[in-house]
């Protein structure tokens, strides 16, 4: 079985200090947490940055640079920059795609629109076309974020139109209250619909985190952990660091007998070389 790629999603755009005092917010905190995750065994970090005024997500290129540069100097991590902005706030396309200027190896590509609480996270066909075209131009591999089966259909159509290049890399986002649930049946169903030469990883939101991680471990997929997706380490117990989540997956994978991929091994698995 392929080695296991662990991605750490450090902060996201919406978790506040009221929800957990441990969420990294400043650029220094985000860098430190990412370095800790790398030391613990993560090969990829998924990066959002926060506006110092509001504490919420921003797509400011300047603030992204303050995280990307130190991580490139201190680590050999694969960086996956977000293009979602603040989901549900629906920032202008140009603003969302601004971090691509830094030419990260990966960037998130939310493959369709979805309800999000009282609002809608809009990823219109026009947005998807612009995002795919810019990623292609900049040499950035899209990480196809899949909340439901129709989003896979969309990606396969764009692949057929030459807008997304094979091999595709999918990130299943399971367990949001508005999309596919975090159940084994749900993951198996989505997995059946992706091309065989694809790579894939799974995010289990909240209490779906460990069950989906275990599914990916045994199915040969990859795993994303971190406070963007889940702030609890155990029932009612907040995670103190993102690295805790990485360490737990490393321990379980070790006991199970699946090796964890270092960043350069992950680059080969994800066809980034
Ligand atoms: Zn994200």
mmCIF file with all atom_site columns, N, CA and C in Angstrom, residues 7-63:
data_model
loop_
_atom_site.group_PDB
_atom_site.id
_atom_site.type_symbol
_atom_site.label_atom_id
_atom_site.label_alt_id
_atom_site.label_comp_id
_atom_site.label_asym_id
_atom_site.label_entity_id
_atom_site.label_seq_id
_atom_site.pdbx_PDB_ins_code
_atom_site.Cartn_x
_atom_site.Cartn_y
_atom_site.Cartn_z
_atom_site.occupancy
_atom_site.B_iso_or_equiv
_atom_site.pdbx_formal_charge
_atom_site.auth_seq_id
_atom_site.auth_comp_id
_atom_site.auth_asym_id
_atom_site.auth_atom_id
_atom_site.pdbx_PDB_model_num
ATOM 1   N N  . UNK A 1 7  ? -1.959  15.537 5.974  1.00 0.00 ? 7  UNK A N  1
ATOM 2   C CA . UNK A 1 7  ? -2.071  16.983 5.783  1.00 0.00 ? 7  UNK A CA 1
ATOM 3   C C  . UNK A 1 7  ? -2.583  17.598 7.076  1.00 0.00 ? 7  UNK A C  1
ATOM 4   N N  . UNK A 1 8  ? -1.994  18.722 7.456  1.00 0.00 ? 8  UNK A N  1
ATOM 5   C CA . UNK A 1 8  ? -2.487  19.444 8.638  1.00 0.00 ? 8  UNK A CA 1
ATOM 6   C C  . UNK A 1 8  ? -3.123  20.756 8.186  1.00 0.00 ? 8  UNK A C  1
ATOM 7   N N  . UNK A 1 9  ? -4.385  20.927 8.561  1.00 0.00 ? 9  UNK A N  1
ATOM 8   C CA . UNK A 1 9  ? -5.120  22.158 8.243  1.00 0.00 ? 9  UNK A CA 1
ATOM 9   C C  . UNK A 1 9  ? -5.105  23.015 9.496  1.00 0.00 ? 9  UNK A C  1
ATOM 10  N N  . UNK A 1 10 ? -4.239  23.998 9.495  1.00 0.00 ? 10 UNK A N  1
ATOM 11  C CA . UNK A 1 10 ? -3.814  24.659 10.732 1.00 0.00 ? 10 UNK A CA 1
ATOM 12  C C  . UNK A 1 10 ? -4.897  25.517 11.382 1.00 0.00 ? 10 UNK A C  1
ATOM 13  N N  . UNK A 1 11 ? -5.614  26.305 10.570 1.00 0.00 ? 11 UNK A N  1
ATOM 14  C CA . UNK A 1 11 ? -6.496  27.283 11.223 1.00 0.00 ? 11 UNK A CA 1
ATOM 15  C C  . UNK A 1 11 ? -7.833  27.531 10.526 1.00 0.00 ? 11 UNK A C  1
ATOM 16  N N  . UNK A 1 12 ? -7.912  27.374 9.198  1.00 0.00 ? 12 UNK A N  1
ATOM 17  C CA . UNK A 1 12 ? -9.158  27.717 8.514  1.00 0.00 ? 12 UNK A CA 1
ATOM 18  C C  . UNK A 1 12 ? -9.427  29.205 8.601  1.00 0.00 ? 12 UNK A C  1
ATOM 19  N N  . UNK A 1 13 ? -10.681 29.585 8.380  1.00 0.00 ? 13 UNK A N  1
ATOM 20  C CA . UNK A 1 13 ? -10.988 31.017 8.347  1.00 0.00 ? 13 UNK A CA 1
ATOM 21  C C  . UNK A 1 13 ? -12.052 31.438 9.347  1.00 0.00 ? 13 UNK A C  1
ATOM 22  N N  . UNK A 1 14 ? -12.684 30.474 9.990  1.00 0.00 ? 14 UNK A N  1
ATOM 23  C CA . UNK A 1 14 ? -13.881 30.826 10.768 1.00 0.00 ? 14 UNK A CA 1
ATOM 24  C C  . UNK A 1 14 ? -13.821 30.474 12.244 1.00 0.00 ? 14 UNK A C  1
ATOM 25  N N  . UNK A 1 15 ? -12.862 29.655 12.653 1.00 0.00 ? 15 UNK A N  1
ATOM 26  C CA . UNK A 1 15 ? -12.788 29.269 14.068 1.00 0.00 ? 15 UNK A CA 1
ATOM 27  C C  . UNK A 1 15 ? -12.198 30.440 14.860 1.00 0.00 ? 15 UNK A C  1
ATOM 28  N N  . UNK A 1 16 ? -12.891 30.853 15.922 1.00 0.00 ? 16 UNK A N  1
ATOM 29  C CA . UNK A 1 16 ? -12.425 32.004 16.698 1.00 0.00 ? 16 UNK A CA 1
ATOM 30  C C  . UNK A 1 16 ? -11.921 31.555 18.067 1.00 0.00 ? 16 UNK A C  1
ATOM 31  N N  . UNK A 1 17 ? -11.279 32.511 18.738 1.00 0.00 ? 17 UNK A N  1
ATOM 32  C CA . UNK A 1 17 ? -10.758 32.230 20.092 1.00 0.00 ? 17 UNK A CA 1
ATOM 33  C C  . UNK A 1 17 ? -11.882 31.926 21.083 1.00 0.00 ? 17 UNK A C  1
ATOM 34  N N  . UNK A 1 18 ? -13.102 32.397 20.770 1.00 0.00 ? 18 UNK A N  1
ATOM 35  C CA . UNK A 1 18 ? -14.238 32.066 21.647 1.00 0.00 ? 18 UNK A CA 1
ATOM 36  C C  . UNK A 1 18 ? -14.538 30.568 21.581 1.00 0.00 ? 18 UNK A C  1
ATOM 37  N N  . UNK A 1 19 ? -14.259 29.973 20.422 1.00 0.00 ? 19 UNK A N  1
ATOM 38  C CA . UNK A 1 19 ? -14.561 28.552 20.250 1.00 0.00 ? 19 UNK A CA 1
ATOM 39  C C  . UNK A 1 19 ? -13.466 27.686 20.848 1.00 0.00 ? 19 UNK A C  1
ATOM 40  N N  . UNK A 1 20 ? -12.221 28.104 20.651 1.00 0.00 ? 20 UNK A N  1
ATOM 41  C CA . UNK A 1 20 ? -11.083 27.428 21.283 1.00 0.00 ? 20 UNK A CA 1
ATOM 42  C C  . UNK A 1 20 ? -9.939  28.423 21.456 1.00 0.00 ? 20 UNK A C  1
ATOM 43  N N  . UNK A 1 21 ? -9.381  28.492 22.656 1.00 0.00 ? 21 UNK A N  1
ATOM 44  C CA . UNK A 1 21 ? -8.264  29.423 22.861 1.00 0.00 ? 21 UNK A CA 1
ATOM 45  C C  . UNK A 1 21 ? -6.989  28.965 22.161 1.00 0.00 ? 21 UNK A C  1
ATOM 46  N N  . UNK A 1 22 ? -7.006  27.743 21.622 1.00 0.00 ? 22 UNK A N  1
ATOM 47  C CA . UNK A 1 22 ? -5.772  27.158 21.071 1.00 0.00 ? 22 UNK A CA 1
ATOM 48  C C  . UNK A 1 22 ? -5.616  27.354 19.566 1.00 0.00 ? 22 UNK A C  1
ATOM 49  N N  . UNK A 1 23 ? -6.566  28.031 18.933 1.00 0.00 ? 23 UNK A N  1
ATOM 50  C CA . UNK A 1 23 ? -6.496  28.160 17.478 1.00 0.00 ? 23 UNK A CA 1
ATOM 51  C C  . UNK A 1 23 ? -5.402  29.167 17.088 1.00 0.00 ? 23 UNK A C  1
ATOM 52  N N  . UNK A 1 24 ? -4.482  28.776 16.190 1.00 0.00 ? 24 UNK A N  1
ATOM 53  C CA . UNK A 1 24 ? -3.466  29.734 15.740 1.00 0.00 ? 24 UNK A CA 1
ATOM 54  C C  . UNK A 1 24 ? -4.124  30.836 14.898 1.00 0.00 ? 24 UNK A C  1
ATOM 55  N N  . UNK A 1 25 ? -3.796  32.073 15.192 1.00 0.00 ? 25 UNK A N  1
ATOM 56  C CA . UNK A 1 25 ? -4.417  33.206 14.497 1.00 0.00 ? 25 UNK A CA 1
ATOM 57  C C  . UNK A 1 25 ? -3.360  34.085 13.802 1.00 0.00 ? 25 UNK A C  1
ATOM 58  N N  . UNK A 1 26 ? -2.314  34.457 14.550 1.00 0.00 ? 26 UNK A N  1
ATOM 59  C CA . UNK A 1 26 ? -1.309  35.353 13.956 1.00 0.00 ? 26 UNK A CA 1
ATOM 60  C C  . UNK A 1 26 ? -0.419  34.547 13.003 1.00 0.00 ? 26 UNK A C  1
ATOM 61  N N  . UNK A 1 27 ? 0.305   35.280 12.154 1.00 0.00 ? 27 UNK A N  1
ATOM 62  C CA . UNK A 1 27 ? 1.175   34.570 11.205 1.00 0.00 ? 27 UNK A CA 1
ATOM 63  C C  . UNK A 1 27 ? 2.249   33.775 11.958 1.00 0.00 ? 27 UNK A C  1
ATOM 64  N N  . UNK A 1 28 ? 2.768   34.342 13.046 1.00 0.00 ? 28 UNK A N  1
ATOM 65  C CA . UNK A 1 28 ? 3.798   33.621 13.820 1.00 0.00 ? 28 UNK A CA 1
ATOM 66  C C  . UNK A 1 28 ? 3.215   32.330 14.411 1.00 0.00 ? 28 UNK A C  1
ATOM 67  N N  . UNK A 1 29 ? 1.987   32.413 14.900 1.00 0.00 ? 29 UNK A N  1
ATOM 68  C CA . UNK A 1 29 ? 1.358   31.211 15.473 1.00 0.00 ? 29 UNK A CA 1
ATOM 69  C C  . UNK A 1 29 ? 1.093   30.163 14.393 1.00 0.00 ? 29 UNK A C  1
ATOM 70  N N  . UNK A 1 30 ? 0.684   30.610 13.222 1.00 0.00 ? 30 UNK A N  1
ATOM 71  C CA . UNK A 1 30 ? 0.400   29.671 12.129 1.00 0.00 ? 30 UNK A CA 1
ATOM 72  C C  . UNK A 1 30 ? 1.689   28.974 11.691 1.00 0.00 ? 30 UNK A C  1
ATOM 73  N N  . UNK A 1 31 ? 2.765   29.769 11.567 1.00 0.00 ? 31 UNK A N  1
ATOM 74  C CA . UNK A 1 31 ? 4.063   29.179 11.174 1.00 0.00 ? 31 UNK A CA 1
ATOM 75  C C  . UNK A 1 31 ? 4.516   28.166 12.222 1.00 0.00 ? 31 UNK A C  1
ATOM 76  N N  . UNK A 1 32 ? 4.441   28.568 13.492 1.00 0.00 ? 32 UNK A N  1
ATOM 77  C CA . UNK A 1 32 ? 4.921   27.670 14.549 1.00 0.00 ? 32 UNK A CA 1
ATOM 78  C C  . UNK A 1 32 ? 4.130   26.356 14.556 1.00 0.00 ? 32 UNK A C  1
ATOM 79  N N  . UNK A 1 33 ? 2.822   26.466 14.418 1.00 0.00 ? 33 UNK A N  1
ATOM 80  C CA . UNK A 1 33 ? 1.991   25.265 14.439 1.00 0.00 ? 33 UNK A CA 1
ATOM 81  C C  . UNK A 1 33 ? 2.315   24.372 13.234 1.00 0.00 ? 33 UNK A C  1
ATOM 82  N N  . UNK A 1 34 ? 2.534   24.990 12.075 1.00 0.00 ? 34 UNK A N  1
ATOM 83  C CA . UNK A 1 34 ? 2.863   24.210 10.870 1.00 0.00 ? 34 UNK A CA 1
ATOM 84  C C  . UNK A 1 34 ? 4.201   23.493 11.041 1.00 0.00 ? 34 UNK A C  1
ATOM 85  N N  . UNK A 1 35 ? 5.175   24.177 11.629 1.00 0.00 ? 35 UNK A N  1
ATOM 86  C CA . UNK A 1 35 ? 6.485   23.547 11.851 1.00 0.00 ? 35 UNK A CA 1
ATOM 87  C C  . UNK A 1 35 ? 6.334   22.358 12.811 1.00 0.00 ? 35 UNK A C  1
ATOM 88  N N  . UNK A 1 36 ? 5.546   22.534 13.849 1.00 0.00 ? 36 UNK A N  1
ATOM 89  C CA . UNK A 1 36 ? 5.317   21.431 14.801 1.00 0.00 ? 36 UNK A CA 1
ATOM 90  C C  . UNK A 1 36 ? 4.666   20.229 14.097 1.00 0.00 ? 36 UNK A C  1
ATOM 91  N N  . UNK A 1 37 ? 3.731   20.511 13.216 1.00 0.00 ? 37 UNK A N  1
ATOM 92  C CA . UNK A 1 37 ? 3.058   19.419 12.486 1.00 0.00 ? 37 UNK A CA 1
ATOM 93  C C  . UNK A 1 37 ? 4.048   18.695 11.580 1.00 0.00 ? 37 UNK A C  1
ATOM 94  N N  . UNK A 1 38 ? 4.919   19.458 10.932 1.00 0.00 ? 38 UNK A N  1
ATOM 95  C CA . UNK A 1 38 ? 5.961   18.874 10.072 1.00 0.00 ? 38 UNK A CA 1
ATOM 96  C C  . UNK A 1 38 ? 6.880   17.977 10.898 1.00 0.00 ? 38 UNK A C  1
ATOM 97  N N  . UNK A 1 39 ? 7.286   18.482 12.053 1.00 0.00 ? 39 UNK A N  1
ATOM 98  C CA . UNK A 1 39 ? 8.164   17.678 12.919 1.00 0.00 ? 39 UNK A CA 1
ATOM 99  C C  . UNK A 1 39 ? 7.449   16.406 13.388 1.00 0.00 ? 39 UNK A C  1
ATOM 100 N N  . UNK A 1 40 ? 6.129   16.487 13.511 1.00 0.00 ? 40 UNK A N  1
ATOM 101 C CA . UNK A 1 40 ? 5.361   15.323 13.980 1.00 0.00 ? 40 UNK A CA 1
ATOM 102 C C  . UNK A 1 40 ? 5.084   14.316 12.861 1.00 0.00 ? 40 UNK A C  1
ATOM 103 N N  . UNK A 1 41 ? 5.268   14.724 11.594 1.00 0.00 ? 41 UNK A N  1
ATOM 104 C CA . UNK A 1 41 ? 5.070   13.757 10.501 1.00 0.00 ? 41 UNK A CA 1
ATOM 105 C C  . UNK A 1 41 ? 4.152   14.205 9.378  1.00 0.00 ? 41 UNK A C  1
ATOM 106 N N  . UNK A 1 42 ? 3.650   15.435 9.426  1.00 0.00 ? 42 UNK A N  1
ATOM 107 C CA . UNK A 1 42 ? 2.823   15.919 8.318  1.00 0.00 ? 42 UNK A CA 1
ATOM 108 C C  . UNK A 1 42 ? 3.707   16.228 7.110  1.00 0.00 ? 42 UNK A C  1
ATOM 109 N N  . UNK A 1 43 ? 3.202   15.904 5.922  1.00 0.00 ? 43 UNK A N  1
ATOM 110 C CA . UNK A 1 43 ? 3.941   16.206 4.691  1.00 0.00 ? 43 UNK A CA 1
ATOM 111 C C  . UNK A 1 43 ? 3.377   17.454 4.010  1.00 0.00 ? 43 UNK A C  1
ATOM 112 N N  . UNK A 1 44 ? 2.117   17.738 4.294  1.00 0.00 ? 44 UNK A N  1
ATOM 113 C CA . UNK A 1 44 ? 1.423   18.867 3.649  1.00 0.00 ? 44 UNK A CA 1
ATOM 114 C C  . UNK A 1 44 ? 0.809   19.733 4.746  1.00 0.00 ? 44 UNK A C  1
ATOM 115 N N  . UNK A 1 45 ? 0.875   21.049 4.564  1.00 0.00 ? 45 UNK A N  1
ATOM 116 C CA . UNK A 1 45 ? 0.039   21.910 5.420  1.00 0.00 ? 45 UNK A CA 1
ATOM 117 C C  . UNK A 1 45 ? -0.902  22.703 4.537  1.00 0.00 ? 45 UNK A C  1
ATOM 118 N N  . UNK A 1 46 ? -2.143  22.761 4.975  1.00 0.00 ? 46 UNK A N  1
ATOM 119 C CA . UNK A 1 46 ? -3.178  23.545 4.282  1.00 0.00 ? 46 UNK A CA 1
ATOM 120 C C  . UNK A 1 46 ? -3.286  24.874 5.020  1.00 0.00 ? 46 UNK A C  1
ATOM 121 N N  . UNK A 1 47 ? -3.044  25.948 4.266  1.00 0.00 ? 47 UNK A N  1
ATOM 122 C CA . UNK A 1 47 ? -2.855  27.250 4.903  1.00 0.00 ? 47 UNK A CA 1
ATOM 123 C C  . UNK A 1 47 ? -3.973  28.240 4.582  1.00 0.00 ? 47 UNK A C  1
ATOM 124 N N  . UNK A 1 48 ? -4.561  28.778 5.643  1.00 0.00 ? 48 UNK A N  1
ATOM 125 C CA . UNK A 1 48 ? -5.343  30.016 5.590  1.00 0.00 ? 48 UNK A CA 1
ATOM 126 C C  . UNK A 1 48 ? -4.573  31.018 6.437  1.00 0.00 ? 48 UNK A C  1
ATOM 127 N N  . UNK A 1 49 ? -4.822  32.313 6.198  1.00 0.00 ? 49 UNK A N  1
ATOM 128 C CA . UNK A 1 49 ? -4.273  33.335 7.098  1.00 0.00 ? 49 UNK A CA 1
ATOM 129 C C  . UNK A 1 49 ? -5.422  34.219 7.574  1.00 0.00 ? 49 UNK A C  1
ATOM 130 N N  . UNK A 1 50 ? -5.157  34.953 8.648  1.00 0.00 ? 50 UNK A N  1
ATOM 131 C CA . UNK A 1 50 ? -6.213  35.735 9.289  1.00 0.00 ? 50 UNK A CA 1
ATOM 132 C C  . UNK A 1 50 ? -5.923  37.238 9.199  1.00 0.00 ? 50 UNK A C  1
ATOM 133 N N  . UNK A 1 51 ? -6.989  37.993 9.077  1.00 0.00 ? 51 UNK A N  1
ATOM 134 C CA . UNK A 1 51 ? -6.920  39.453 9.108  1.00 0.00 ? 51 UNK A CA 1
ATOM 135 C C  . UNK A 1 51 ? -6.673  39.876 10.558 1.00 0.00 ? 51 UNK A C  1
ATOM 136 N N  . UNK A 1 52 ? -5.590  40.655 10.821 1.00 0.00 ? 52 UNK A N  1
ATOM 137 C CA . UNK A 1 52 ? -5.304  41.017 12.213 1.00 0.00 ? 52 UNK A CA 1
ATOM 138 C C  . UNK A 1 52 ? -6.434  41.826 12.857 1.00 0.00 ? 52 UNK A C  1
ATOM 139 N N  . UNK A 1 53 ? -7.207  42.553 12.053 1.00 0.00 ? 53 UNK A N  1
ATOM 140 C CA . UNK A 1 53 ? -8.302  43.368 12.600 1.00 0.00 ? 53 UNK A CA 1
ATOM 141 C C  . UNK A 1 53 ? -9.496  42.512 13.026 1.00 0.00 ? 53 UNK A C  1
ATOM 142 N N  . UNK A 1 54 ? -9.944  41.648 12.108 1.00 0.00 ? 54 UNK A N  1
ATOM 143 C CA . UNK A 1 54 ? -11.181 40.900 12.356 1.00 0.00 ? 54 UNK A CA 1
ATOM 144 C C  . UNK A 1 54 ? -10.913 39.529 12.986 1.00 0.00 ? 54 UNK A C  1
ATOM 145 N N  . UNK A 1 55 ? -9.704  39.024 12.813 1.00 0.00 ? 55 UNK A N  1
ATOM 146 C CA . UNK A 1 55 ? -9.391  37.673 13.286 1.00 0.00 ? 55 UNK A CA 1
ATOM 147 C C  . UNK A 1 55 ? -9.925  36.579 12.363 1.00 0.00 ? 55 UNK A C  1
ATOM 148 N N  . UNK A 1 56 ? -10.632 36.987 11.306 1.00 0.00 ? 56 UNK A N  1
ATOM 149 C CA . UNK A 1 56 ? -11.187 35.987 10.375 1.00 0.00 ? 56 UNK A CA 1
ATOM 150 C C  . UNK A 1 56 ? -10.285 35.858 9.140  1.00 0.00 ? 56 UNK A C  1
ATOM 151 N N  . UNK A 1 57 ? -10.625 34.921 8.271  1.00 0.00 ? 57 UNK A N  1
ATOM 152 C CA . UNK A 1 57 ? -9.800  34.649 7.107  1.00 0.00 ? 57 UNK A CA 1
ATOM 153 C C  . UNK A 1 57 ? -9.648  35.856 6.189  1.00 0.00 ? 57 UNK A C  1
ATOM 154 N N  . UNK A 1 58 ? -8.479  35.954 5.551  1.00 0.00 ? 58 UNK A N  1
ATOM 155 C CA . UNK A 1 58 ? -8.248  36.977 4.531  1.00 0.00 ? 58 UNK A CA 1
ATOM 156 C C  . UNK A 1 58 ? -7.459  36.330 3.410  1.00 0.00 ? 58 UNK A C  1
ATOM 157 N N  . UNK A 1 59 ? -7.597  36.860 2.207  1.00 0.00 ? 59 UNK A N  1
ATOM 158 C CA . UNK A 1 59 ? -6.818  36.349 1.069  1.00 0.00 ? 59 UNK A CA 1
ATOM 159 C C  . UNK A 1 59 ? -5.657  37.303 0.747  1.00 0.00 ? 59 UNK A C  1
ATOM 160 N N  . UNK A 1 60 ? -5.302  38.157 1.703  1.00 0.00 ? 60 UNK A N  1
ATOM 161 C CA . UNK A 1 60 ? -4.238  39.134 1.485  1.00 0.00 ? 60 UNK A CA 1
ATOM 162 C C  . UNK A 1 60 ? -2.919  38.441 1.136  1.00 0.00 ? 60 UNK A C  1
ATOM 163 N N  . UNK A 1 61 ? -2.392  38.813 -0.032 1.00 0.00 ? 61 UNK A N  1
ATOM 164 C CA . UNK A 1 61 ? -1.139  38.213 -0.492 1.00 0.00 ? 61 UNK A CA 1
ATOM 165 C C  . UNK A 1 61 ? -0.011  38.518 0.488  1.00 0.00 ? 61 UNK A C  1
ATOM 166 N N  . UNK A 1 62 ? -0.007  39.743 1.011  1.00 0.00 ? 62 UNK A N  1
ATOM 167 C CA . UNK A 1 62 ? 1.060   40.152 1.936  1.00 0.00 ? 62 UNK A CA 1
ATOM 168 C C  . UNK A 1 62 ? 1.069   39.259 3.180  1.00 0.00 ? 62 UNK A C  1
ATOM 169 N N  . UNK A 1 63 ? -0.105  38.981 3.702  1.00 0.00 ? 63 UNK A N  1
ATOM 170 C CA . UNK A 1 63 ? -0.162  38.155 4.922  1.00 0.00 ? 63 UNK A CA 1
ATOM 171 C C  . UNK A 1 63 ? 0.194   36.702 4.590  1.00 0.00 ? 63 UNK A C  1
#
